[in-house]
Structures are given as structure tokens and as C-alpha cells.
PDB file of C-alpha atoms in Angstrom:
ATOM      1  CA  UNK A 592     -15.537 -34.155   4.477  1.00  0.00           C
ATOM      2  CA  UNK A 593     -17.063 -30.968   4.876  1.00  0.00           C
ATOM      3  CA  UNK A 594     -20.751 -32.534   5.846  1.00  0.00           C
ATOM      4  CA  UNK A 595     -18.863 -34.681   8.634  1.00  0.00           C
ATOM      5  CA  UNK A 596     -17.486 -31.527  10.182  1.00  0.00           C
ATOM      6  CA  UNK A 597     -20.767 -29.647   9.721  1.00  0.00           C
ATOM      7  CA  UNK A 598     -22.364 -32.086  12.010  1.00  0.00           C
ATOM      8  CA  UNK A 599     -19.671 -32.333  14.431  1.00  0.00           C
ATOM      9  CA  UNK A 600     -19.815 -28.481  14.320  1.00  0.00           C
ATOM     10  CA  UNK A 601     -23.530 -28.458  15.068  1.00  0.00           C
ATOM     11  CA  UNK A 602     -22.551 -30.430  18.214  1.00  0.00           C
ATOM     12  CA  UNK A 603     -19.968 -28.248  19.199  1.00  0.00           C
ATOM     13  CA  UNK A 604     -21.399 -25.239  18.816  1.00  0.00           C
ATOM     14  CA  UNK A 605     -23.796 -25.520  21.551  1.00  0.00           C
ATOM     15  CA  UNK A 606     -21.126 -27.006  23.838  1.00  0.00           C
ATOM     16  CA  UNK A 607     -18.839 -23.675  23.111  1.00  0.00           C
ATOM     17  CA  UNK A 608     -18.378 -21.434  26.012  1.00  0.00           C
ATOM     18  CA  UNK A 609     -19.763 -17.996  25.769  1.00  0.00           C
ATOM     19  CA  UNK A 610     -17.307 -15.152  24.843  1.00  0.00           C
ATOM     20  CA  UNK A 611     -14.703 -14.209  22.428  1.00  0.00           C
ATOM     21  CA  UNK A 612     -12.082 -16.329  21.016  1.00  0.00           C
ATOM     22  CA  UNK A 613      -9.415 -16.721  18.106  1.00  0.00           C
ATOM     23  CA  UNK A 614     -10.178 -19.137  15.448  1.00  0.00           C
ATOM     24  CA  UNK A 615      -8.897 -20.311  12.132  1.00  0.00           C
ATOM     25  CA  UNK A 616     -11.446 -20.484   9.067  1.00  0.00           C
ATOM     26  CA  UNK A 617     -11.962 -24.092   7.842  1.00  0.00           C
ATOM     27  CA  UNK A 618     -14.319 -23.666   5.190  1.00  0.00           C
ATOM     28  CA  UNK A 619     -16.701 -21.242   3.282  1.00  0.00           C
ATOM     29  CA  UNK A 620     -20.118 -22.677   3.443  1.00  0.00           C
ATOM     30  CA  UNK A 621     -21.638 -19.696   1.318  1.00  0.00           C
ATOM     31  CA  UNK A 622     -24.463 -17.511   2.254  1.00  0.00           C
ATOM     32  CA  UNK A 623     -22.222 -15.766   4.579  1.00  0.00           C
ATOM     33  CA  UNK A 624     -21.734 -18.796   6.610  1.00  0.00           C
ATOM     34  CA  UNK A 625     -18.255 -20.061   7.845  1.00  0.00           C
ATOM     35  CA  UNK A 626     -16.897 -23.335   9.460  1.00  0.00           C
ATOM     36  CA  UNK A 627     -14.131 -22.432  11.961  1.00  0.00           C
ATOM     37  CA  UNK A 628     -11.876 -24.233  14.626  1.00  0.00           C
ATOM     38  CA  UNK A 629     -12.008 -22.691  17.937  1.00  0.00           C
ATOM     39  CA  UNK A 630     -10.438 -24.514  20.777  1.00  0.00           C
ATOM     40  CA  UNK A 631      -9.939 -27.757  18.904  1.00  0.00           C
ATOM     41  CA  UNK A 632     -13.628 -27.889  17.834  1.00  0.00           C
ATOM     42  CA  UNK A 633     -15.291 -27.117  14.571  1.00  0.00           C
ATOM     43  CA  UNK A 634     -17.751 -24.431  15.015  1.00  0.00           C
ATOM     44  CA  UNK A 635     -20.416 -23.108  12.279  1.00  0.00           C
ATOM     45  CA  UNK A 636     -20.880 -19.383  12.375  1.00  0.00           C
ATOM     46  CA  UNK A 637     -21.901 -16.384  10.503  1.00  0.00           C
ATOM     47  CA  UNK A 638     -20.239 -12.995   9.261  1.00  0.00           C
ATOM     48  CA  UNK A 639     -21.053 -10.288  11.335  1.00  0.00           C
ATOM     49  CA  UNK A 640     -22.267  -7.051   9.356  1.00  0.00           C
ATOM     50  CA  UNK A 641     -19.260  -5.279  10.977  1.00  0.00           C
ATOM     51  CA  UNK A 642     -16.580  -7.650   9.258  1.00  0.00           C
ATOM     52  CA  UNK A 643     -16.204  -5.929   6.103  1.00  0.00           C
ATOM     53  CA  UNK A 644     -13.277  -8.027   5.150  1.00  0.00           C
ATOM     54  CA  UNK A 645     -14.485 -11.370   3.723  1.00  0.00           C
ATOM     55  CA  UNK A 646     -12.614 -14.301   5.762  1.00  0.00           C
ATOM     56  CA  UNK A 647     -10.402 -16.469   3.483  1.00  0.00           C
ATOM     57  CA  UNK A 648      -9.472 -20.132   4.062  1.00  0.00           C
ATOM     58  CA  UNK A 649      -6.851 -20.649   7.315  1.00  0.00           C
ATOM     59  CA  UNK A 650      -7.301 -16.818   7.979  1.00  0.00           C
ATOM     60  CA  UNK A 651      -7.165 -16.153  11.904  1.00  0.00           C
ATOM     61  CA  UNK A 652     -10.682 -14.390  12.679  1.00  0.00           C
ATOM     62  CA  UNK A 653     -12.093 -13.246  15.921  1.00  0.00           C
ATOM     63  CA  UNK A 654     -14.992 -15.256  16.977  1.00  0.00           C
ATOM     64  CA  UNK A 655     -17.757 -14.240  19.267  1.00  0.00           C
ATOM     65  CA  UNK A 656     -20.745 -16.620  20.853  1.00  0.00           C
ATOM     66  CA  UNK A 657     -24.035 -14.971  21.843  1.00  0.00           C
ATOM     67  CA  UNK A 658     -26.997 -16.550  23.563  1.00  0.00           C
ATOM     68  CA  UNK A 659     -28.839 -19.389  21.973  1.00  0.00           C
ATOM     69  CA  UNK A 660     -25.755 -20.729  20.556  1.00  0.00           C
ATOM     70  CA  UNK A 661     -25.065 -18.446  18.000  1.00  0.00           C
ATOM     71  CA  UNK A 662     -21.693 -17.493  16.788  1.00  0.00           C
ATOM     72  CA  UNK A 663     -20.108 -14.777  14.789  1.00  0.00           C
ATOM     73  CA  UNK A 664     -17.096 -13.579  13.177  1.00  0.00           C
ATOM     74  CA  UNK A 665     -16.407 -10.116  14.390  1.00  0.00           C
ATOM     75  CA  UNK A 666     -13.252  -9.355  12.008  1.00  0.00           C
ATOM     76  CA  UNK A 667     -10.277 -10.790  10.584  1.00  0.00           C
ATOM     77  CA  UNK A 668      -7.210 -10.729  12.946  1.00  0.00           C
ATOM     78  CA  UNK A 669      -4.504 -12.157  10.438  1.00  0.00           C
ATOM     79  CA  UNK A 670      -4.645 -13.161   6.750  1.00  0.00           C
ATOM     80  CA  UNK A 671      -3.174 -16.532   6.108  1.00  0.00           C
ATOM     81  CA  UNK A 672      -2.103 -15.417   2.639  1.00  0.00           C
ATOM     82  CA  UNK A 673      -1.423 -11.698   2.509  1.00  0.00           C
ATOM     83  CA  UNK A 674      -0.507 -11.675  -0.996  1.00  0.00           C
ATOM     84  CA  UNK A 675      -4.005 -12.421  -1.963  1.00  0.00           C
ATOM     85  CA  UNK A 676      -6.503 -10.024  -2.980  1.00  0.00           C
ATOM     86  CA  UNK A 677      -8.315  -8.529   0.132  1.00  0.00           C
ATOM     87  CA  UNK A 678     -12.272  -8.566  -0.368  1.00  0.00           C
ATOM     88  CA  UNK A 679     -14.729  -6.179   1.151  1.00  0.00           C
ATOM     89  CA  UNK A 680     -18.416  -7.112   0.799  1.00  0.00           C
ATOM     90  CA  UNK A 681     -21.030  -4.684   1.607  1.00  0.00           C
ATOM     91  CA  UNK A 682     -23.823  -6.467   0.605  1.00  0.00           C
ATOM     92  CA  UNK A 683     -26.373  -5.786  -2.101  1.00  0.00           C
ATOM     93  CA  UNK A 684     -26.413  -1.966  -1.433  1.00  0.00           C
ATOM     94  CA  UNK A 685     -23.822   0.386   0.203  1.00  0.00           C
ATOM     95  CA  UNK A 686     -23.700   4.197   0.595  1.00  0.00           C
ATOM     96  CA  UNK A 687     -20.465   5.937   1.676  1.00  0.00           C
ATOM     97  CA  UNK A 688     -20.359   9.615   2.940  1.00  0.00           C
ATOM     98  CA  UNK A 689     -17.600  11.738   3.806  1.00  0.00           C
ATOM     99  CA  UNK A 690     -16.660  15.751   3.701  1.00  0.00           C
ATOM    100  CA  UNK A 691     -13.620  14.674   1.919  1.00  0.00           C
ATOM    101  CA  UNK A 692     -12.547  11.389   0.542  1.00  0.00           C
ATOM    102  CA  UNK A 693      -9.047  10.465  -0.478  1.00  0.00           C
ATOM    103  CA  UNK A 694      -7.978   7.461  -2.470  1.00  0.00           C
ATOM    104  CA  UNK A 695      -4.509   6.666  -3.110  1.00  0.00           C
ATOM    105  CA  UNK A 696      -2.960   3.578  -4.929  1.00  0.00           C
ATOM    106  CA  UNK A 697      -0.061   2.637  -7.283  1.00  0.00           C
ATOM    107  CA  UNK A 698      -2.806   0.889  -9.422  1.00  0.00           C
ATOM    108  CA  UNK A 699      -6.704   1.548  -9.481  1.00  0.00           C
ATOM    109  CA  UNK A 700      -9.252  -0.565 -11.514  1.00  0.00           C
ATOM    110  CA  UNK A 701     -12.894  -0.008 -11.562  1.00  0.00           C
ATOM    111  CA  UNK A 702     -15.268  -2.760 -13.106  1.00  0.00           C
ATOM    112  CA  UNK A 703     -19.142  -2.160 -13.322  1.00  0.00           C
ATOM    113  CA  UNK A 704     -21.894  -3.025 -15.901  1.00  0.00           C
ATOM    114  CA  UNK A 705     -23.361   0.742 -15.351  1.00  0.00           C
ATOM    115  CA  UNK A 706     -21.787   3.612 -13.711  1.00  0.00           C
ATOM    116  CA  UNK A 707     -23.095   7.029 -13.203  1.00  0.00           C
ATOM    117  CA  UNK A 708     -21.368   9.998 -11.935  1.00  0.00           C
ATOM    118  CA  UNK A 709     -22.727  13.034 -10.729  1.00  0.00           C
ATOM    119  CA  UNK A 710     -20.286  15.923 -10.149  1.00  0.00           C
ATOM    120  CA  UNK A 711     -20.473  19.890 -10.213  1.00  0.00           C
ATOM    121  CA  UNK A 712     -16.939  20.551 -10.880  1.00  0.00           C
ATOM    122  CA  UNK A 713     -14.432  17.694 -12.281  1.00  0.00           C
ATOM    123  CA  UNK A 714     -10.653  18.302 -12.757  1.00  0.00           C
ATOM    124  CA  UNK A 715      -8.352  15.958 -13.963  1.00  0.00           C
ATOM    125  CA  UNK A 716      -4.275  16.219 -14.043  1.00  0.00           C
ATOM    126  CA  UNK A 717      -2.312  13.476 -15.431  1.00  0.00           C
ATOM    127  CA  UNK A 718       0.366  12.533 -17.790  1.00  0.00           C
ATOM    128  CA  UNK A 719      -1.717  10.624 -20.479  1.00  0.00           C
ATOM    129  CA  UNK A 720      -5.328   9.426 -20.845  1.00  0.00           C
ATOM    130  CA  UNK A 721      -6.594   6.764 -22.945  1.00  0.00           C
ATOM    131  CA  UNK A 722     -10.003   5.411 -23.633  1.00  0.00           C
ATOM    132  CA  UNK A 723     -11.452   2.728 -25.919  1.00  0.00           C
ATOM    133  CA  UNK A 724     -15.331   2.581 -26.267  1.00  0.00           C
ATOM    134  CA  UNK A 725     -18.244   1.862 -28.561  1.00  0.00           C
ATOM    135  CA  UNK A 726     -19.684   4.919 -28.553  1.00  0.00           C
ATOM    136  CA  UNK A 727     -19.393   8.596 -27.055  1.00  0.00           C
ATOM    137  CA  UNK A 728     -22.190  10.910 -26.751  1.00  0.00           C
ATOM    138  CA  UNK A 729     -21.567  14.601 -25.261  1.00  0.00           C
ATOM    139  CA  UNK A 730     -24.431  17.064 -24.742  1.00  0.00           C
ATOM    140  CA  UNK A 731     -23.403  20.185 -23.047  1.00  0.00           C
ATOM    141  CA  UNK A 732     -23.820  24.136 -23.297  1.00  0.00           C
ATOM    142  CA  UNK A 733     -20.241  24.760 -24.680  1.00  0.00           C
ATOM    143  CA  UNK A 734     -16.817  22.620 -25.326  1.00  0.00           C
ATOM    144  CA  UNK A 735     -13.685  24.819 -24.788  1.00  0.00           C
ATOM    145  CA  UNK A 736     -10.328  22.854 -25.884  1.00  0.00           C
ATOM    146  CA  UNK A 737      -6.970  23.743 -26.117  1.00  0.00           C
ATOM    147  CA  UNK A 738      -3.927  21.792 -27.095  1.00  0.00           C
ATOM    148  CA  UNK A 739      -0.619  22.167 -28.779  1.00  0.00           C
ATOM    149  CA  UNK A 740      -1.659  19.634 -31.649  1.00  0.00           C
ATOM    150  CA  UNK A 741      -4.786  17.758 -32.515  1.00  0.00           C
ATOM    151  CA  UNK A 742      -4.946  14.990 -34.783  1.00  0.00           C
ATOM    152  CA  UNK A 743      -8.254  12.949 -35.881  1.00  0.00           C
ATOM    153  CA  UNK A 744      -8.480   9.946 -37.804  1.00  0.00           C
ATOM    154  CA  UNK A 745     -12.122   8.693 -38.959  1.00  0.00           C
ATOM    155  CA  UNK A 746     -13.407   6.757 -41.806  1.00  0.00           C
ATOM    156  CA  UNK A 747     -16.308   8.854 -42.069  1.00  0.00           C
ATOM    157  CA  UNK A 748     -16.881  12.556 -41.041  1.00  0.00           C
ATOM    158  CA  UNK A 749     -19.857  14.678 -40.595  1.00  0.00           C
ATOM    159  CA  UNK A 750     -20.660  17.853 -38.991  1.00  0.00           C
ATOM    160  CA  UNK A 751     -23.481  20.310 -38.642  1.00  0.00           C
ATOM    161  CA  UNK A 752     -23.580  23.646 -37.661  1.00  0.00           C
ATOM    162  CA  UNK A 753     -26.551  25.813 -37.430  1.00  0.00           C
ATOM    163  CA  UNK A 754     -24.973  29.338 -37.488  1.00  0.00           C
ATOM    164  CA  UNK A 755     -21.720  30.443 -37.941  1.00  0.00           C
ATOM    165  CA  UNK A 756     -18.588  28.279 -38.468  1.00  0.00           C
ATOM    166  CA  UNK A 757     -15.521  30.315 -38.321  1.00  0.00           C
ATOM    167  CA  UNK A 758     -11.732  28.939 -38.749  1.00  0.00           C
ATOM    168  CA  UNK A 759      -8.607  31.168 -37.987  1.00  0.00           C
ATOM    169  CA  UNK A 760      -5.458  29.802 -39.034  1.00  0.00           C
ATOM    170  CA  UNK A 761      -2.143  30.767 -40.194  1.00  0.00           C
ATOM    171  CA  UNK A 762      -2.284  28.540 -43.254  1.00  0.00           C
ATOM    172  CA  UNK A 763      -5.211  25.872 -44.143  1.00  0.00           C
ATOM    173  CA  UNK A 764      -4.706  23.027 -46.670  1.00  0.00           C
ATOM    174  CA  UNK A 765      -7.581  20.863 -47.939  1.00  0.00           C
ATOM    175  CA  UNK A 766      -6.591  17.744 -50.002  1.00  0.00           C
ATOM    176  CA  UNK A 767      -9.192  15.237 -51.541  1.00  0.00           C
ATOM    177  CA  UNK A 768      -7.977  12.466 -53.445  1.00  0.00           C
ATOM    178  CA  UNK A 769     -11.369  12.263 -55.585  1.00  0.00           C
ATOM    179  CA  UNK A 770     -13.675  15.264 -55.596  1.00  0.00           C
ATOM    180  CA  UNK A 771     -13.906  18.524 -53.795  1.00  0.00           C
ATOM    181  CA  UNK A 772     -17.262  20.507 -54.067  1.00  0.00           C
ATOM    182  CA  UNK A 773     -18.326  23.787 -52.274  1.00  0.00           C
ATOM    183  CA  UNK A 774     -22.067  24.673 -52.563  1.00  0.00           C
ATOM    184  CA  UNK A 775     -23.713  27.739 -51.381  1.00  0.00           C
ATOM    185  CA  UNK A 776     -26.254  30.428 -52.217  1.00  0.00           C
ATOM    186  CA  UNK A 777     -23.823  32.846 -52.461  1.00  0.00           C
ATOM    187  CA  UNK A 778     -20.083  32.012 -52.713  1.00  0.00           C
ATOM    188  CA  UNK A 779     -17.133  34.477 -52.203  1.00  0.00           C
ATOM    189  CA  UNK A 780     -13.346  33.912 -52.731  1.00  0.00           C
ATOM    190  CA  UNK A 781     -11.282  37.095 -51.816  1.00  0.00           C
ATOM    191  CA  UNK A 782      -7.379  37.296 -51.691  1.00  0.00           C
ATOM    192  CA  UNK A 783      -5.051  40.412 -50.817  1.00  0.00           C
ATOM    193  CA  UNK A 784      -2.638  39.714 -53.668  1.00  0.00           C
ATOM    194  CA  UNK A 785      -3.004  36.496 -55.712  1.00  0.00           C
ATOM    195  CA  UNK A 786      -5.619  33.980 -56.445  1.00  0.00           C
ATOM    196  CA  UNK A 787      -4.340  30.980 -58.975  1.00  0.00           C
ATOM    197  CA  UNK A 788      -6.315  28.138 -60.658  1.00  0.00           C
ATOM    198  CA  UNK A 789      -4.697  25.526 -62.200  1.00  0.00           C
ATOM    199  CA  UNK A 790      -6.161  22.582 -63.623  1.00  0.00           C
ATOM    200  CA  UNK A 791      -6.062  20.989 -67.254  1.00  0.00           C
ATOM    201  CA  UNK A 792      -9.768  22.351 -67.684  1.00  0.00           C
ATOM    202  CA  UNK A 793     -11.205  25.299 -66.170  1.00  0.00           C
ATOM    203  CA  UNK A 794     -14.963  26.062 -66.611  1.00  0.00           C
ATOM    204  CA  UNK A 795     -16.535  29.352 -65.458  1.00  0.00           C
ATOM    205  CA  UNK A 796     -20.254  30.170 -65.762  1.00  0.00           C
TER     206      UNK A 796
END
């Protein structure tokens, strides 16, 4: 069916008059080519570089004929199915530049194999943030975190501090189910009022 329409389209392409007219998309031939109906005739055409919104089946488009029987779809005038996802195709590479860019949407989704962001200052304000990743690596000069409550759950935990590790807290409690060990060249345990050691056996020295 498509091949028959293409043969008729090749014959009708040279017969259509020059200028612009409205047309209806009949088929997507791939590689940026479409088969449209203009004036009751099938016309084979290409999507113009300025037509960012990808035409869909039965969409109403603006068709232009140039010299040499070349036809192009300049834009999509009316979508046949407005509820369908509108696709904007920019080719293999695209660049967007603006002094200020604002994007607003009820829902926003970004899908990419690789993504890189280079931002001098980044601010985020929201109610909740969730992330599921295989690995997280942070490299920076300093990290400052202020929260009302911090909870971490891990199967294994390891931390290395080259210089001083200091903790200020109103109360500190360490609970080990099996063994707790503190090893240092010099260890000091001081208290202002009371030091209590309670066990079945206590070995000193």
C-alpha cells in the first residue's frame, strides 16, 4: 500500500504547483521523509530543519514546494491526537543558549545514557529528594551538612581521617553485639564525676 502511494506521490510531486498549502500526514517513510496528502494528491516530502515538532500520522502540516519539485514540511499546524506525547527532534547534536532559561512542568523526567553538569553555584529547594544509584562518589574541598535528624544504615562501614576526628554531642552511645575495640598508642579516658566499668571479668594491665 505504501509503495503504491509512493509511486503516485513521485508522479504527483512534479505536478503540484509551487507555493504553500496545508497537507495531512499519511505515512512516515523514515529518515526525515513523509508521505502527505495535499489537494487530494499524495506528495512525498522531507521535514524542514526548522520543523522541530515531529509530524505524526494524520497531523495537519504546512507544506511548501520549492524549485526542482522539492517539498518540505515547514511546521505542524494541528495535531490529530493532542493527548499523544509531542516529540521535538533536534538531530544528532543540539545546543541551547539563553541569558535565562526557565522550565516549568507538573512532571519532569530526564533519560540519558550519560549526563554531565557544570554549574558554578547550584541551589535546590524542595520537599523531598530520593535517589537510587549503584555507586556514589564525592570529591571536594569541604562538606557542610545541617539537618534535624541523620540516620544511616549500612552493612559495612569504613572511614579514614588523616588528622583530627572530633565529635561534640550531648550524649554518645555505642552498642556492639559482639566485640568493641579501641586501639591507640596513647589512650585516655577522663570524666568529671564518675567512670564505671561493669563486666563479669575486668582485666587491667
